[in-house]
Coordinates of C-alpha atoms in Angstrom, one line a residue:
M78 CA 10.5 20.8 1.0
K79 CA 10.8 20.7 4.8
F80 CA 11.3 17.5 6.8
M81 CA 11.0 16.4 10.4
K82 CA 12.9 13.5 11.8
L83 CA 11.7 11.6 14.9
G84 CA 13.4 8.7 16.7
T85 CA 17.0 7.6 16.9
R86 CA 16.9 3.8 16.7
H87 CA 17.8 1.9 13.5
D88 CA 14.9 0.4 11.6
T89 CA 14.5 -3.2 12.9
F90 CA 11.3 -4.0 11.1
Y91 CA 11.6 -7.0 8.7
T92 CA 9.3 -9.1 6.5
E93 CA 9.0 -12.8 6.6
E94 CA 6.4 -14.2 4.2
A95 CA 3.2 -12.1 4.9
N96 CA 4.3 -11.1 8.4
R97 CA 6.1 -7.9 9.5
S98 CA 8.0 -8.2 12.7
V99 CA 10.5 -6.3 14.9
S100 CA 13.9 -7.8 15.8
S101 CA 13.7 -8.3 19.5
D102 CA 14.7 -10.7 22.3
V103 CA 11.1 -10.4 23.7
P104 CA 8.5 -12.6 22.0
S105 CA 5.6 -10.9 20.3
D106 CA 2.4 -10.6 22.3
L107 CA 0.4 -8.3 20.0
T108 CA -0.8 -9.3 16.5
I109 CA -2.3 -6.6 14.3
Q110 CA -3.9 -7.5 11.0
I111 CA -4.2 -4.8 8.3
N112 CA -5.6 -6.1 5.1
N113 CA -3.2 -8.9 4.0
I114 CA -0.3 -8.0 6.2
K115 CA 0.1 -9.3 9.8
Y116 CA 2.2 -7.3 12.2
L117 CA 3.8 -9.3 15.1
L118 CA 4.6 -6.6 17.6
H119 CA 4.6 -5.9 21.4
K120 CA 2.0 -4.4 23.7
F121 CA 4.8 -2.4 25.2
P122 CA 5.7 0.1 23.8
L123 CA 2.5 0.4 21.6
L124 CA -0.3 0.4 24.2
P125 CA 1.1 3.3 26.3
K126 CA 0.9 5.6 23.3
C127 CA -2.2 4.2 21.5
G128 CA -5.5 4.8 23.3
L129 CA -7.4 2.7 20.7
L130 CA -5.2 -0.3 21.3
Q131 CA -5.5 0.1 25.0
G132 CA -9.3 -0.2 24.8
L133 CA -9.2 -3.1 22.3
C134 CA -6.8 -5.1 24.5
S135 CA -8.4 -4.3 27.8
D136 CA -10.8 -7.3 27.7
T137 CA -7.9 -9.8 28.0
D138 CA -7.9 -11.4 31.5
N139 CA -4.3 -12.7 31.1
P140 CA -1.9 -9.8 30.4
S141 CA 0.7 -12.2 28.9
E142 CA -1.9 -13.6 26.5
I143 CA -1.3 -12.8 22.8
S144 CA -3.9 -10.2 21.7
V145 CA -5.1 -10.1 18.1
V146 CA -6.5 -6.9 16.7
E147 CA -7.9 -6.1 13.2
L148 CA -7.3 -2.6 11.9
H149 CA -8.5 -2.8 8.3
L150 CA -10.1 0.6 8.5
I151 CA -7.1 2.6 9.6
P152 CA -6.7 5.6 7.3
G153 CA -3.5 5.4 5.2
G154 CA -3.3 1.6 5.5
E155 CA -0.2 -0.3 6.3
E156 CA 2.3 2.5 5.5
A157 CA 0.6 5.0 7.8
F158 CA 0.3 2.4 10.6
E159 CA 4.0 1.5 10.3
L160 CA 4.9 5.2 10.8
C161 CA 2.9 5.2 14.0
A162 CA 4.4 1.9 15.2
K163 CA 7.9 3.0 14.5
F164 CA 7.3 6.2 16.5
C165 CA 6.2 4.0 19.4
Y166 CA 9.4 1.9 19.2
G167 CA 11.6 5.0 18.9
I168 CA 12.7 4.0 15.4
A169 CA 13.9 6.9 13.2
I170 CA 11.2 8.2 10.8
S171 CA 11.2 11.1 8.3
L172 CA 8.0 13.2 7.8
S173 CA 7.3 15.7 5.1
A174 CA 4.4 17.2 3.1
R175 CA 4.1 13.9 1.2
N176 CA 3.3 11.7 4.1
I177 CA 2.1 13.9 6.9
V178 CA -1.6 13.6 6.0
P179 CA -1.8 9.7 6.2
A180 CA 0.4 9.8 9.3
L181 CA -1.8 12.4 11.1
C182 CA -5.0 10.6 10.1
A183 CA -3.7 7.3 11.3
A184 CA -2.4 8.8 14.6
K185 CA -5.8 10.4 15.2
F186 CA -7.4 7.0 14.5
L187 CA -5.2 5.2 17.0
R188 CA -5.8 8.1 19.5
M189 CA -2.2 8.9 20.0
N190 CA -3.0 12.2 21.7
E191 CA -1.8 14.0 24.8
S192 CA -4.5 12.5 27.1
V193 CA -2.9 9.1 26.5
E194 CA 0.8 10.2 26.9
K195 CA 2.6 13.6 26.9
G196 CA 4.5 14.4 23.8
N197 CA 2.6 11.9 21.8
F198 CA 2.6 11.5 18.0
V199 CA -0.5 13.7 17.2
M200 CA 1.0 16.7 19.0
K201 CA 4.3 16.4 17.2
L202 CA 2.6 16.1 13.8
E203 CA 0.3 19.1 14.5
T204 CA 3.2 21.2 15.5
F205 CA 5.2 20.3 12.4
F206 CA 2.1 20.9 10.2
N207 CA 1.3 24.3 11.7
S208 CA 4.8 25.7 12.0
C209 CA 6.5 24.3 8.9
I210 CA 4.0 22.9 6.3
L211 CA 1.6 25.7 6.4
E212 CA 4.4 28.3 6.5
G213 CA 5.7 27.0 3.2
W214 CA 4.3 27.7 -0.2
K215 CA 5.0 24.4 -2.1
D216 CA 4.6 22.3 1.1
S217 CA 1.0 23.5 1.5
I218 CA 0.2 22.7 -2.1
V219 CA 1.8 19.2 -2.0
T220 CA 0.0 18.4 1.3
L221 CA -3.3 19.6 -0.2
Q222 CA -2.6 17.2 -3.2
T223 CA -2.2 14.2 -0.9
T224 CA -5.6 14.8 0.8
A225 CA -7.3 13.3 -2.3
Q226 CA -6.7 9.7 -1.0
L227 CA -8.1 10.6 2.5
S228 CA -10.6 13.3 1.6
E229 CA -13.2 12.7 4.3
W230 CA -10.6 12.3 7.1
S231 CA -8.7 15.4 5.8
E232 CA -12.0 17.4 5.7
N233 CA -13.0 16.4 9.2
L234 CA -9.6 17.1 10.7
G235 CA -9.5 20.6 9.0
I236 CA -6.4 19.8 6.9
I237 CA -8.0 20.8 3.6
R238 CA -9.4 24.1 5.0
R239 CA -6.1 25.0 6.7
C240 CA -4.1 24.3 3.6
I241 CA -6.4 26.4 1.4
D242 CA -6.3 29.3 3.9
S243 CA -2.5 29.2 3.9
I244 CA -2.3 29.1 0.1
V245 CA -4.9 31.9 -0.3
E246 CA -3.1 34.1 2.3
K247 CA 0.2 33.8 0.3
I248 CA -1.5 34.5 -3.0
L249 CA -3.0 37.7 -1.6
T250 CA 0.5 38.8 -0.4
H251 CA 1.9 41.8 -2.4
P252 CA 4.5 40.5 -4.9
S253 CA 7.2 42.7 -3.4
K254 CA 6.9 40.7 -0.1
V255 CA 7.1 37.3 -1.7
T256 CA 10.2 35.6 -0.4
W257 CA 9.5 31.9 -1.0
S258 CA 10.4 29.9 -4.1
F259 CA 7.8 29.3 -6.8
T260 CA 7.5 27.8 -10.2
Y261 CA 7.4 30.2 -13.1
T262 CA 8.5 29.0 -16.6
R263 CA 7.2 31.8 -18.8
P264 CA 9.5 32.7 -21.8
G265 CA 12.1 35.3 -21.0
Y266 CA 11.5 35.4 -17.2
T267 CA 14.5 33.3 -16.3
E268 CA 16.8 35.2 -18.6
K269 CA 16.4 38.4 -16.6
R270 CA 19.0 38.9 -13.9
H271 CA 17.3 41.6 -11.9
H272 CA 13.6 40.9 -12.1
S273 CA 10.7 41.6 -9.8
V274 CA 8.2 39.0 -8.8
P275 CA 5.4 38.9 -11.4
K276 CA 1.9 39.4 -10.3
D277 CA 0.8 36.0 -11.5
W278 CA 3.7 34.2 -9.8
W279 CA 1.2 31.7 -8.1
T280 CA -0.8 30.6 -11.1
E281 CA 1.5 27.8 -12.3
D282 CA 1.9 26.0 -9.0
I283 CA -1.8 25.8 -8.1
S284 CA -2.5 24.5 -11.6
N285 CA -1.2 21.1 -10.4
L286 CA -4.2 20.7 -8.1
K287 CA -7.3 18.8 -9.0
I288 CA -10.3 20.7 -10.3
D289 CA -12.3 20.7 -7.0
L290 CA -9.4 22.0 -4.9
F291 CA -8.4 24.5 -7.6
Q292 CA -11.9 25.9 -7.7
C293 CA -12.0 26.2 -3.9
I294 CA -8.9 28.4 -4.0
I295 CA -10.2 30.5 -6.9
A296 CA -13.6 31.0 -5.1
A297 CA -11.8 32.0 -1.9
I298 CA -9.6 34.5 -3.8
K299 CA -12.7 36.1 -5.5
S300 CA -14.5 36.4 -2.2
T301 CA -11.8 38.8 -0.9
N302 CA -12.1 41.2 -3.8
M303 CA -8.4 41.9 -3.4
L304 CA -7.2 40.7 -6.8
P305 CA -8.3 42.1 -10.2
P306 CA -10.5 39.8 -12.4
Q307 CA -7.8 39.8 -15.1
L308 CA -5.4 38.1 -12.7
I309 CA -7.9 35.4 -11.8
G310 CA -8.7 35.0 -15.5
E311 CA -4.9 34.4 -16.1
A312 CA -5.0 31.6 -13.5
L313 CA -7.9 30.0 -15.3
H314 CA -6.1 30.3 -18.6
V315 CA -3.0 28.6 -17.1
Y316 CA -5.1 25.8 -15.7
A317 CA -6.9 25.2 -19.0
C318 CA -3.7 25.2 -21.0
R319 CA -2.3 22.6 -18.6
W320 CA -5.2 20.2 -18.5
L321 CA -7.4 20.7 -21.6
P322 CA -6.4 19.4 -25.1
V323 CA -5.3 21.9 -27.8
T324 CA -7.5 21.6 -30.8
T325 CA -5.5 23.4 -33.5
E326 CA -5.1 21.7 -36.9
N327 CA -1.3 21.2 -36.6
T328 CA -1.6 19.5 -33.2
V329 CA 0.0 16.1 -33.0
S330 CA -2.3 13.3 -32.0
Q331 CA -2.4 13.0 -28.2
T332 CA -1.2 10.0 -26.3
E333 CA -3.7 7.6 -24.7
E334 CA -2.4 8.8 -21.3
A335 CA -3.1 12.4 -22.1
K336 CA -6.5 11.6 -23.4
E337 CA -7.4 9.8 -20.3
K338 CA -6.3 12.7 -18.1
H339 CA -8.4 15.1 -20.2
Q340 CA -11.4 12.7 -20.0
K341 CA -11.1 12.5 -16.2
L342 CA -10.9 16.3 -15.9
L343 CA -14.1 16.7 -18.0
E344 CA -15.9 14.0 -16.0
S345 CA -14.9 15.6 -12.7
I346 CA -16.3 18.9 -13.9
L347 CA -19.6 17.2 -14.9
I348 CA -19.7 15.3 -11.6
R349 CA -19.1 18.5 -9.6
R350 CA -21.9 20.3 -11.4
A351 CA -24.2 17.4 -10.8
G352 CA -23.2 17.4 -7.1
R353 CA -24.2 21.0 -6.8
Q354 CA -27.7 20.2 -8.1
L355 CA -28.2 16.9 -6.3
E356 CA -30.7 18.6 -3.9
E357 CA -33.0 19.3 -6.8
A358 CA -32.6 15.8 -8.4
T359 CA -35.3 13.1 -8.6
V360 CA -34.8 9.3 -8.8
R361 CA -35.3 9.4 -12.6
D362 CA -32.3 11.8 -12.9
L363 CA -30.0 9.3 -11.3
L364 CA -30.9 6.2 -13.3
F365 CA -27.7 6.2 -15.4
P366 CA -27.2 3.0 -17.4
S367 CA -23.9 1.3 -17.1
Y368 CA -21.8 1.0 -20.3
S369 CA -18.8 -0.8 -18.7
S370 CA -17.9 -4.1 -20.3
T371 CA -17.0 -5.5 -16.9
D372 CA -20.2 -4.6 -15.1
R373 CA -23.1 -6.9 -15.5
H374 CA -25.5 -4.7 -13.6
F375 CA -27.7 -2.3 -15.5
Y376 CA -27.4 0.8 -13.4
D377 CA -24.2 2.9 -13.0
I378 CA -24.3 3.1 -9.2
D379 CA -20.6 4.1 -9.1
L380 CA -21.4 7.3 -11.0
V381 CA -24.2 8.2 -8.5
G382 CA -21.7 7.5 -5.7
A383 CA -19.2 9.9 -7.2
V384 CA -21.9 12.6 -7.5
L385 CA -23.0 12.1 -3.9
E386 CA -19.4 12.3 -2.7
S387 CA -19.0 15.6 -4.6
F388 CA -22.2 16.9 -3.0
L389 CA -21.1 15.9 0.5
I390 CA -17.7 17.7 0.2
Q391 CA -19.5 20.9 -0.8
W392 CA -22.2 20.4 1.9
R393 CA -19.6 20.0 4.6
R394 CA -17.8 23.2 3.5
K395 CA -20.9 25.3 3.3
G396 CA -22.0 25.1 6.9
S397 CA -22.3 23.3 10.2
P398 CA -24.2 20.0 10.3
E399 CA -26.2 21.5 13.2
D400 CA -27.6 24.3 11.0
S401 CA -31.3 23.7 10.4
E402 CA -31.1 24.6 6.7
S403 CA -28.1 22.3 6.3
V404 CA -29.9 19.4 7.9
K405 CA -33.0 20.0 5.7
V406 CA -30.8 19.8 2.6
I407 CA -29.0 16.6 3.5
R408 CA -32.3 14.9 4.5
K409 CA -33.8 15.8 1.2
V410 CA -30.8 14.2 -0.6
A411 CA -31.1 11.1 1.6
Q412 CA -34.7 10.6 0.6
V413 CA -33.6 10.7 -3.1
I414 CA -30.7 8.3 -2.5
D415 CA -32.9 5.8 -0.5
S416 CA -35.5 5.9 -3.3
Y417 CA -32.8 5.3 -5.8
L418 CA -31.6 2.3 -3.8
Q419 CA -35.1 0.8 -3.9
V420 CA -34.9 0.9 -7.7
V421 CA -31.4 -0.5 -8.2
A422 CA -32.1 -3.2 -5.6
R423 CA -34.3 -4.9 -8.3
D424 CA -31.3 -5.3 -10.5
V425 CA -30.4 -9.0 -10.1
N426 CA -26.8 -8.4 -11.0
M427 CA -26.2 -5.5 -8.6
P428 CA -23.5 -6.4 -6.0
A429 CA -24.5 -6.0 -2.4
L430 CA -21.3 -4.2 -1.6
K431 CA -22.1 -1.4 -4.0
V432 CA -25.5 -0.9 -2.3
V433 CA -23.9 -0.9 1.1
I434 CA -21.2 1.7 0.1
L435 CA -23.7 4.1 -1.4
A436 CA -26.1 3.7 1.6
E437 CA -23.3 4.3 4.1
S438 CA -22.0 7.4 2.3
L439 CA -24.6 9.5 3.9
P440 CA -23.9 10.8 7.4
E441 CA -26.1 9.6 10.3
I442 CA -27.9 12.9 10.6
A443 CA -29.3 12.4 7.1
R444 CA -31.8 9.7 8.1
P445 CA -34.1 10.5 11.1
Q446 CA -35.9 7.3 10.2
H447 CA -34.7 4.1 8.6
D448 CA -38.0 2.9 7.0
E449 CA -36.9 3.8 3.5
I450 CA -33.6 2.1 3.7
Y451 CA -35.3 -1.0 5.2
K452 CA -37.6 -1.1 2.1
A453 CA -34.5 -1.0 -0.1
I454 CA -32.9 -3.9 1.8
N455 CA -36.1 -5.9 1.8
I456 CA -36.4 -5.5 -2.0
Y457 CA -32.7 -6.5 -2.5
L458 CA -33.1 -9.6 -0.3
K459 CA -36.3 -10.6 -2.3
E460 CA -34.6 -10.2 -5.7
H461 CA -31.4 -12.0 -4.5
P462 CA -32.6 -15.1 -2.8
D463 CA -29.2 -16.8 -3.2
L464 CA -27.4 -14.2 -1.1
S465 CA -24.9 -15.8 1.4
K466 CA -25.4 -15.3 5.2
A467 CA -22.3 -13.1 5.3
E468 CA -23.6 -10.8 2.5
K469 CA -27.0 -10.6 4.3
K470 CA -25.3 -9.5 7.5
H471 CA -23.1 -7.0 5.6
L472 CA -26.2 -5.6 3.9
C473 CA -28.3 -5.3 7.0
R474 CA -25.7 -3.6 9.1
I475 CA -26.8 -0.4 7.4
L476 CA -30.0 -0.5 9.5
D477 CA -30.4 1.3 12.8
C478 CA -33.2 -0.7 14.3
R479 CA -33.9 2.1 16.8
K480 CA -35.1 4.3 13.9
L481 CA -37.7 1.9 12.5
S482 CA -41.4 2.8 12.8
P483 CA -43.7 0.4 14.6
Q484 CA -45.3 -0.7 11.2
V485 CA -41.9 -1.6 9.8
C486 CA -40.8 -3.3 13.0
A487 CA -43.9 -5.4 12.7
H488 CA -42.9 -6.5 9.3
A489 CA -39.2 -7.0 10.2
V490 CA -39.9 -9.4 13.1
R491 CA -41.6 -11.8 10.8
N492 CA -39.4 -11.2 7.7
E493 CA -37.8 -14.6 6.9
R494 CA -35.3 -13.0 4.6
L495 CA -33.6 -11.0 7.3
P496 CA -30.6 -12.4 9.2
L497 CA -31.6 -13.7 12.7
R498 CA -29.3 -11.2 14.3
T499 CA -31.2 -8.3 12.7
V500 CA -34.6 -9.6 13.9
V501 CA -33.2 -10.0 17.4
Q502 CA -32.0 -6.4 17.3
V503 CA -35.5 -5.2 16.3
L504 CA -37.1 -7.2 19.1
F505 CA -34.5 -5.9 21.6
F506 CA -35.1 -2.3 20.8
E507 CA -38.9 -2.8 20.8
Q508 CA -38.6 -4.3 24.3
E509 CA -36.2 -1.5 25.3
R510 CA -38.7 1.3 24.4
G511 CA -41.6 -0.6 26.0
V512 CA -43.4 -1.4 22.8
R513 CA -44.8 -4.9 22.6
P514 CA -43.8 -6.5 19.3
T515 CA -46.7 -6.9 17.0
T516 CA -48.0 -10.5 16.9
H517 CA -50.6 -10.2 14.1
Q518 CA -49.8 -11.1 10.6
P519 CA -47.8 -8.2 9.1
P520 CA -48.5 -6.8 5.7
Q521 CA -47.1 -8.6 2.7
D522 CA -43.8 -7.3 1.2
E523 CA -45.7 -5.7 -1.7
V524 CA -47.8 -3.7 0.8
I525 CA -44.8 -1.9 2.2
P526 CA -44.9 1.6 0.7
G527 CA -42.3 1.9 -2.0
D528 CA -41.8 -1.8 -2.4
G529 CA -44.1 -2.2 -5.3
H530 CA -43.3 1.0 -7.2
Q531 CA -41.4 0.5 -10.4
M532 CA -39.5 3.5 -11.7
P533 CA -39.3 3.9 -15.5
I534 CA -35.8 3.3 -16.9
H535 CA -34.0 5.9 -19.1
R536 CA -31.6 4.4 -21.6
D537 CA -30.0 7.7 -22.7
K538 CA -26.5 6.7 -24.0
N539 CA -25.3 10.3 -23.7
Y540 CA -24.8 10.0 -20.0
S541 CA -21.2 10.1 -19.0
K542 CA -19.8 7.8 -16.3
S543 CA -17.0 7.7 -13.8
K544 CA -15.6 5.0 -11.7
V545 CA -14.7 5.5 -8.1
S546 CA -12.9 3.1 -5.8
D547 CA -14.8 1.2 -3.3
Q548 CA -14.5 2.8 0.1
T549 CA -16.3 1.9 3.2
N550 CA -17.3 3.6 6.3
H551 CA -18.4 1.1 8.8
P552 CA -20.9 2.5 11.4
K553 CA -20.6 1.1 15.0
T554 CA -23.5 -1.2 16.0
M555 CA -24.8 -1.1 19.5
R556 CA -23.7 -4.0 21.6
L557 CA -26.8 -5.8 22.9
D558 CA -27.3 -7.0 26.5
E559 CA -26.2 -10.7 26.2
K560 CA -28.8 -12.3 28.3
L561 CA -31.7 -10.4 26.7
A562 CA -30.3 -11.0 23.3
V563 CA -30.1 -14.8 23.9
E564 CA -33.7 -14.9 25.1
L565 CA -34.9 -12.9 22.1
E566 CA -33.0 -15.1 19.8
K567 CA -34.5 -18.2 21.3
M568 CA -38.0 -16.6 20.9
V569 CA -37.3 -15.9 17.2
V570 CA -36.0 -19.4 16.6
A571 CA -39.0 -20.9 18.4
R572 CA -41.4 -18.8 16.3
R573 CA -39.8 -19.8 13.1
E574 CA -39.8 -23.5 14.1
V575 CA -43.5 -23.3 14.9
R576 CA -44.2 -21.7 11.5
E577 CA -42.2 -24.4 9.8
A578 CA -44.0 -27.1 11.7
D579 CA -47.3 -25.6 10.9
T580 CA -46.4 -25.4 7.2
K581 CA -45.2 -29.0 7.2
K582 CA -48.3 -30.2 9.0
G583 CA -50.5 -28.3 6.6
Q584 CA -48.7 -29.9 3.7
E585 CA -49.3 -33.3 5.1
I586 CA -53.0 -32.6 5.5
R587 CA -53.2 -31.4 2.0
E588 CA -51.4 -34.5 0.7
E589 CA -53.7 -36.7 2.7
A590 CA -56.8 -35.0 1.5
K591 CA -55.5 -35.2 -2.0
S592 CA -54.8 -39.0 -1.8
G593 CA -58.2 -39.5 -0.1
S594 CA -60.0 -37.8 -2.9
K595 CA -58.2 -40.1 -5.4
M596 CA -59.3 -43.2 -3.5
E597 CA -62.9 -41.9 -3.3
A598 CA -62.9 -41.3 -7.0
K599 CA -61.7 -44.9 -7.7
K600 CA -64.5 -46.3 -5.4
M601 CA -67.1 -44.3 -7.3
E602 CA -65.7 -45.5 -10.6
R603 CA -65.9 -49.2 -9.5
K604 CA -69.5 -48.8 -8.3
S605 CA -70.4 -47.2 -11.6
K606 CA -68.9 -50.1 -13.6
S607 CA -70.7 -52.7 -11.4
K608 CA -74.1 -51.0 -12.0
V609 CA -73.4 -51.0 -15.7
R610 CA -72.7 -54.7 -15.7
E611 CA -75.9 -55.4 -13.6
T612 CA -78.0 -53.5 -16.1
S613 CA -76.5 -55.3 -19.0
S614 CA -77.2 -58.7 -17.5

């Protein structure tokens, strides 16, 4: 495995409680929070190399003031950020196929490119990746394996594609020209002193990859028509022997760990096949019941998320997002997912975070309008009245108020369940595009198309399930003009206060009328009794 070393200074990072600091005579003036770890660092030398930090710290009027920045979304987390920070400080770091992916993704996230400073981190990582990693056989495979933790970033940066191209190029090389080391443990091969490279020399190494990456390599090889089908069949045989259980009578019972690996492999195959057919699916096809003992919600939304993720990986590889056919496909899938969200939103035990994660998994181009996702949010808020303000804001950040139709905007501006900030955004964009907000009574929640439709539930216990870790992509929200936002917010508050006052006054009138009716009834009763007494006398 090849390595690249950068920097010459000794490592001066140290940990004190939950803080990571650098030994220096200069006090820290930059605090960076990543998950539960707080880095107490310095604007110099970080800002000259990090374009993102330059922008985040530019609002400070006093340069000597301590800036606090949250970078929870940095790809690769704390370890990747620390590699970037140590590069800025000139501290010695070692890079290889095992850590170049998170380092490159984090450096791209921090905008450590040539436009910020010459000889920056991204350029050095790209040079090492192209000239060393991709030139090596096992380095390319190991790097490809590490992309699983950052699949979307790796896909967007072209890391996966370039690794696969490098691997396929070497597989198609004639065995007589193979000069790099490879793994080959077939019986009798190592005993031969003067042996030639076997034609299937590559099969064992690529069998370490996950099924989706392995299949991409096999598909790329087949498309070239340069290798005989028997050799491709041998690669499939090696992969099956490595991952699938042997079912002969004399087989010793497998360990729990081995069973779990085989189960995950089979589940990944089922998920990948479902992802290929997601374009043809209906909402009923996605209503998988959850059989987990830890989940209280009925629907297995995690499994749907895994299927959608598999579909998106294949969708991105097939063509450009600008292609009309590609756009048509993703928008069709988005309609199914939004309709699915409208159904699972009725599950009173469905966590809001899971709804947000699934909704945000789709790219922006998938939804030309946000009416359907608004309906899902409205249903969820209706079925979960005890939702906290923070959860409501987190849920409603999915919405792009610019993509709501006038009918839905009319409903949103009077929707008491929405956070005030969301209503203000709707009003702002209505004002911005010159449409006067509707003042008449909007249709009731049940009148919104899709809100009152109840999908039948399938309780087929033969559905398999898979868990995926919660990942979040957080879309940027447009910053509103402060003065206009304040005015709109005042208007919304005033409207709500008037409605509350009207409601209170109406209640008082009803109570007064009710008490008056009782008094009148008592008077009539007393008159009746007096007449009876007069008659008797």
